[in-house]
């Protein structure tokens, strides 16, 4: 009898572990690409979606080393649809859920003269409620960081080690996440 109970418990544990692994592998994911460049180069890093359950709005904040990189521009990949705006945040809104997977956005950086040889991480972050579907339900995505491999040392000095200001529009004026949505919603 004792062996049957132990066997049943072990079977239940195996099922839980296998089910957990499968669901983690199917989690919605935003992956940031990896590229290389030298100081002075302009490089473009892609963002892609995997296991996208369908979303209609995202607010993403780029995360990178401002002493090595300057975000020059960002854009929505052709064919993805919706409205896109970027300043210190990447804001996308669509008039319905989009369940596409694959390339989604790009971020173009200038590798600064102050950059040093080696890898510098590139990622995006978001807060609770920044990614949602048409039913206004939050959708959680795992974030997989990418990198820019800087191939040689720059000749300049370090300009700044501050992180990008996520509380302003890049010009010092204040903006809330909802301001981004409200500016875009009348357009769709």
GROMACS .gro file of C-alpha atoms in nm:
model
  188
    1UNK     CA    1   0.000   0.000   0.000
    2UNK     CA    2   0.282   0.238   0.092
    3UNK     CA    3   0.451   0.175  -0.246
    4UNK     CA    4   0.128   0.263  -0.431
    5UNK     CA    5   0.099   0.596  -0.246
    6UNK     CA    6   0.463   0.682  -0.313
    7UNK     CA    7   0.418   0.584  -0.678
    8UNK     CA    8   0.106   0.803  -0.710
    9UNK     CA    9   0.282   1.102  -0.549
   10UNK     CA   10   0.586   1.062  -0.776
   11UNK     CA   11   0.360   1.035  -1.083
   12UNK     CA   12   0.177   1.354  -0.980
   13UNK     CA   13   0.510   1.537  -0.934
   14UNK     CA   14   0.631   1.426  -1.278
   15UNK     CA   15   0.307   1.552  -1.436
   16UNK     CA   16   0.341   1.890  -1.258
   17UNK     CA   17   0.704   1.932  -1.367
   18UNK     CA   18   0.630   1.835  -1.730
   19UNK     CA   19   0.325   2.065  -1.745
   20UNK     CA   20   0.525   2.356  -1.597
   21UNK     CA   21   0.801   2.311  -1.856
   22UNK     CA   22   0.556   2.305  -2.144
   23UNK     CA   23   0.370   2.616  -2.026
   24UNK     CA   24   0.696   2.809  -1.972
   25UNK     CA   25   0.807   2.720  -2.324
   26UNK     CA   26   0.477   2.857  -2.457
   27UNK     CA   27   0.495   3.186  -2.264
   28UNK     CA   28   0.450   3.505  -2.468
   29UNK     CA   29   0.800   3.645  -2.527
   30UNK     CA   30   0.957   3.964  -2.658
   31UNK     CA   31   1.311   3.892  -2.779
   32UNK     CA   32   1.565   4.165  -2.846
   33UNK     CA   33   1.817   4.093  -3.122
   34UNK     CA   34   2.195   4.090  -3.120
   35UNK     CA   35   2.417   4.291  -3.357
   36UNK     CA   36   2.773   4.422  -3.365
   37UNK     CA   37   2.939   4.751  -3.452
   38UNK     CA   38   3.225   4.991  -3.385
   39UNK     CA   39   3.219   5.335  -3.222
   40UNK     CA   40   3.063   5.578  -3.472
   41UNK     CA   41   2.852   5.307  -3.638
   42UNK     CA   42   2.474   5.306  -3.660
   43UNK     CA   43   2.323   4.968  -3.576
   44UNK     CA   44   1.965   4.843  -3.580
   45UNK     CA   45   1.837   4.594  -3.325
   46UNK     CA   46   1.512   4.405  -3.389
   47UNK     CA   47   1.242   4.312  -3.142
   48UNK     CA   48   1.035   4.003  -3.214
   49UNK     CA   49   0.727   3.842  -3.061
   50UNK     CA   50   0.688   3.473  -2.991
   51UNK     CA   51   0.376   3.291  -2.867
   52UNK     CA   52   0.178   3.613  -2.897
   53UNK     CA   53  -0.176   3.545  -2.768
   54UNK     CA   54  -0.310   3.864  -2.927
   55UNK     CA   55  -0.253   4.219  -2.804
   56UNK     CA   56  -0.371   4.563  -2.909
   57UNK     CA   57  -0.143   4.794  -2.708
   58UNK     CA   58   0.212   4.802  -2.571
   59UNK     CA   59   0.427   5.055  -2.391
   60UNK     CA   60   0.791   4.944  -2.378
   61UNK     CA   61   1.084   5.133  -2.228
   62UNK     CA   62   1.423   5.073  -2.394
   63UNK     CA   63   1.700   4.978  -2.152
   64UNK     CA   64   2.064   5.023  -2.256
   65UNK     CA   65   2.398   5.173  -2.152
   66UNK     CA   66   2.376   5.543  -2.233
   67UNK     CA   67   2.752   5.581  -2.195
   68UNK     CA   68   2.800   5.352  -2.498
   69UNK     CA   69   2.485   5.399  -2.705
   70UNK     CA   70   2.242   5.667  -2.813
   71UNK     CA   71   1.893   5.567  -2.930
   72UNK     CA   72   1.858   5.740  -3.265
   73UNK     CA   73   1.515   5.614  -3.374
   74UNK     CA   74   1.270   5.330  -3.348
   75UNK     CA   75   0.999   5.204  -3.580
   76UNK     CA   76   0.725   4.950  -3.623
   77UNK     CA   77   0.802   4.676  -3.877
   78UNK     CA   78   0.607   4.712  -4.204
   79UNK     CA   79   0.294   4.501  -4.214
   80UNK     CA   80   0.239   4.489  -3.840
   81UNK     CA   81  -0.034   4.755  -3.838
   82UNK     CA   82  -0.152   5.004  -3.582
   83UNK     CA   83  -0.017   5.339  -3.469
   84UNK     CA   84   0.335   5.379  -3.335
   85UNK     CA   85   0.501   5.663  -3.147
   86UNK     CA   86   0.837   5.677  -2.979
   87UNK     CA   87   1.032   5.917  -2.766
   88UNK     CA   88   1.162   5.779  -2.436
   89UNK     CA   89   0.911   5.493  -2.471
   90UNK     CA   90   0.795   5.274  -2.759
   91UNK     CA   91   0.416   5.304  -2.777
   92UNK     CA   92   0.203   5.089  -3.009
   93UNK     CA   93  -0.178   5.084  -3.029
   94UNK     CA   94  -0.404   4.893  -3.269
   95UNK     CA   95  -0.782   4.889  -3.320
   96UNK     CA   96  -0.806   4.518  -3.233
   97UNK     CA   97  -0.590   4.230  -3.120
   98UNK     CA   98  -0.293   4.131  -3.334
   99UNK     CA   99  -0.171   3.775  -3.282
  100UNK     CA  100   0.126   3.785  -3.520
  101UNK     CA  101   0.462   3.642  -3.424
  102UNK     CA  102   0.799   3.744  -3.563
  103UNK     CA  103   0.961   4.082  -3.623
  104UNK     CA  104   0.772   4.362  -3.453
  105UNK     CA  105   0.983   4.675  -3.394
  106UNK     CA  106   1.334   4.801  -3.450
  107UNK     CA  107   1.555   5.032  -3.245
  108UNK     CA  108   1.841   5.211  -3.420
  109UNK     CA  109   2.140   5.314  -3.208
  110UNK     CA  110   2.455   5.514  -3.263
  111UNK     CA  111   2.756   5.350  -3.098
  112UNK     CA  112   2.919   5.643  -2.916
  113UNK     CA  113   3.288   5.730  -2.928
  114UNK     CA  114   3.291   5.669  -2.551
  115UNK     CA  115   3.198   5.301  -2.603
  116UNK     CA  116   3.443   5.036  -2.492
  117UNK     CA  117   3.507   4.701  -2.660
  118UNK     CA  118   3.278   4.424  -2.537
  119UNK     CA  119   2.911   4.340  -2.508
  120UNK     CA  120   2.650   4.591  -2.397
  121UNK     CA  121   2.304   4.462  -2.310
  122UNK     CA  122   1.994   4.591  -2.487
  123UNK     CA  123   1.650   4.520  -2.344
  124UNK     CA  124   1.303   4.660  -2.294
  125UNK     CA  125   1.095   4.683  -1.980
  126UNK     CA  126   0.729   4.740  -1.910
  127UNK     CA  127   0.506   4.792  -1.609
  128UNK     CA  128   0.193   4.606  -1.513
  129UNK     CA  129  -0.085   4.718  -1.747
  130UNK     CA  130   0.148   4.835  -2.027
  131UNK     CA  131   0.061   4.538  -2.252
  132UNK     CA  132  -0.304   4.451  -2.299
  133UNK     CA  133  -0.555   4.294  -2.534
  134UNK     CA  134  -0.873   4.442  -2.682
  135UNK     CA  135  -1.071   4.325  -2.375
  136UNK     CA  136  -0.837   4.546  -2.165
  137UNK     CA  137  -0.684   4.243  -1.994
  138UNK     CA  138  -0.315   4.257  -1.910
  139UNK     CA  139  -0.094   4.024  -2.112
  140UNK     CA  140   0.241   3.932  -1.959
  141UNK     CA  141   0.542   3.877  -2.182
  142UNK     CA  142   0.880   3.738  -2.086
  143UNK     CA  143   1.165   3.960  -2.203
  144UNK     CA  144   1.478   3.808  -2.356
  145UNK     CA  145   1.757   4.067  -2.371
  146UNK     CA  146   1.986   4.111  -2.667
  147UNK     CA  147   2.319   4.286  -2.702
  148UNK     CA  148   2.538   4.499  -2.917
  149UNK     CA  149   2.887   4.360  -2.946
  150UNK     CA  150   3.120   4.660  -2.962
  151UNK     CA  151   3.415   4.545  -3.170
  152UNK     CA  152   3.674   4.807  -3.070
  153UNK     CA  153   3.735   5.077  -2.810
  154UNK     CA  154   3.616   5.427  -2.885
  155UNK     CA  155   3.839   5.730  -2.863
  156UNK     CA  156   3.609   5.962  -2.669
  157UNK     CA  157   3.530   6.001  -2.302
  158UNK     CA  158   3.228   5.864  -2.122
  159UNK     CA  159   2.944   6.111  -2.173
  160UNK     CA  160   2.692   5.981  -1.918
  161UNK     CA  161   2.610   5.676  -1.714
  162UNK     CA  162   2.251   5.778  -1.646
  163UNK     CA  163   1.972   5.552  -1.763
  164UNK     CA  164   1.715   5.686  -2.010
  165UNK     CA  165   1.452   5.904  -1.841
  166UNK     CA  166   1.126   5.713  -1.853
  167UNK     CA  167   0.929   5.991  -1.686
  168UNK     CA  168   0.970   6.258  -1.953
  169UNK     CA  169   0.916   6.295  -2.325
  170UNK     CA  170   1.288   6.330  -2.385
  171UNK     CA  171   1.256   6.708  -2.385
  172UNK     CA  172   1.207   6.733  -2.008
  173UNK     CA  173   0.828   6.765  -2.025
  174UNK     CA  174   0.630   6.518  -1.817
  175UNK     CA  175   0.423   6.245  -1.976
  176UNK     CA  176   0.224   5.959  -1.833
  177UNK     CA  177   0.174   5.631  -2.012
  178UNK     CA  178  -0.192   5.717  -2.060
  179UNK     CA  179  -0.096   6.038  -2.242
  180UNK     CA  180   0.068   5.822  -2.511
  181UNK     CA  181  -0.246   5.612  -2.553
  182UNK     CA  182  -0.477   5.913  -2.557
  183UNK     CA  183  -0.273   6.083  -2.832
  184UNK     CA  184  -0.288   5.772  -3.048
  185UNK     CA  185  -0.646   5.653  -2.990
  186UNK     CA  186  -0.824   5.926  -3.193
  187UNK     CA  187  -0.611   5.823  -3.493
  188UNK     CA  188  -0.731   5.462  -3.510
   0.00000   0.00000   0.00000
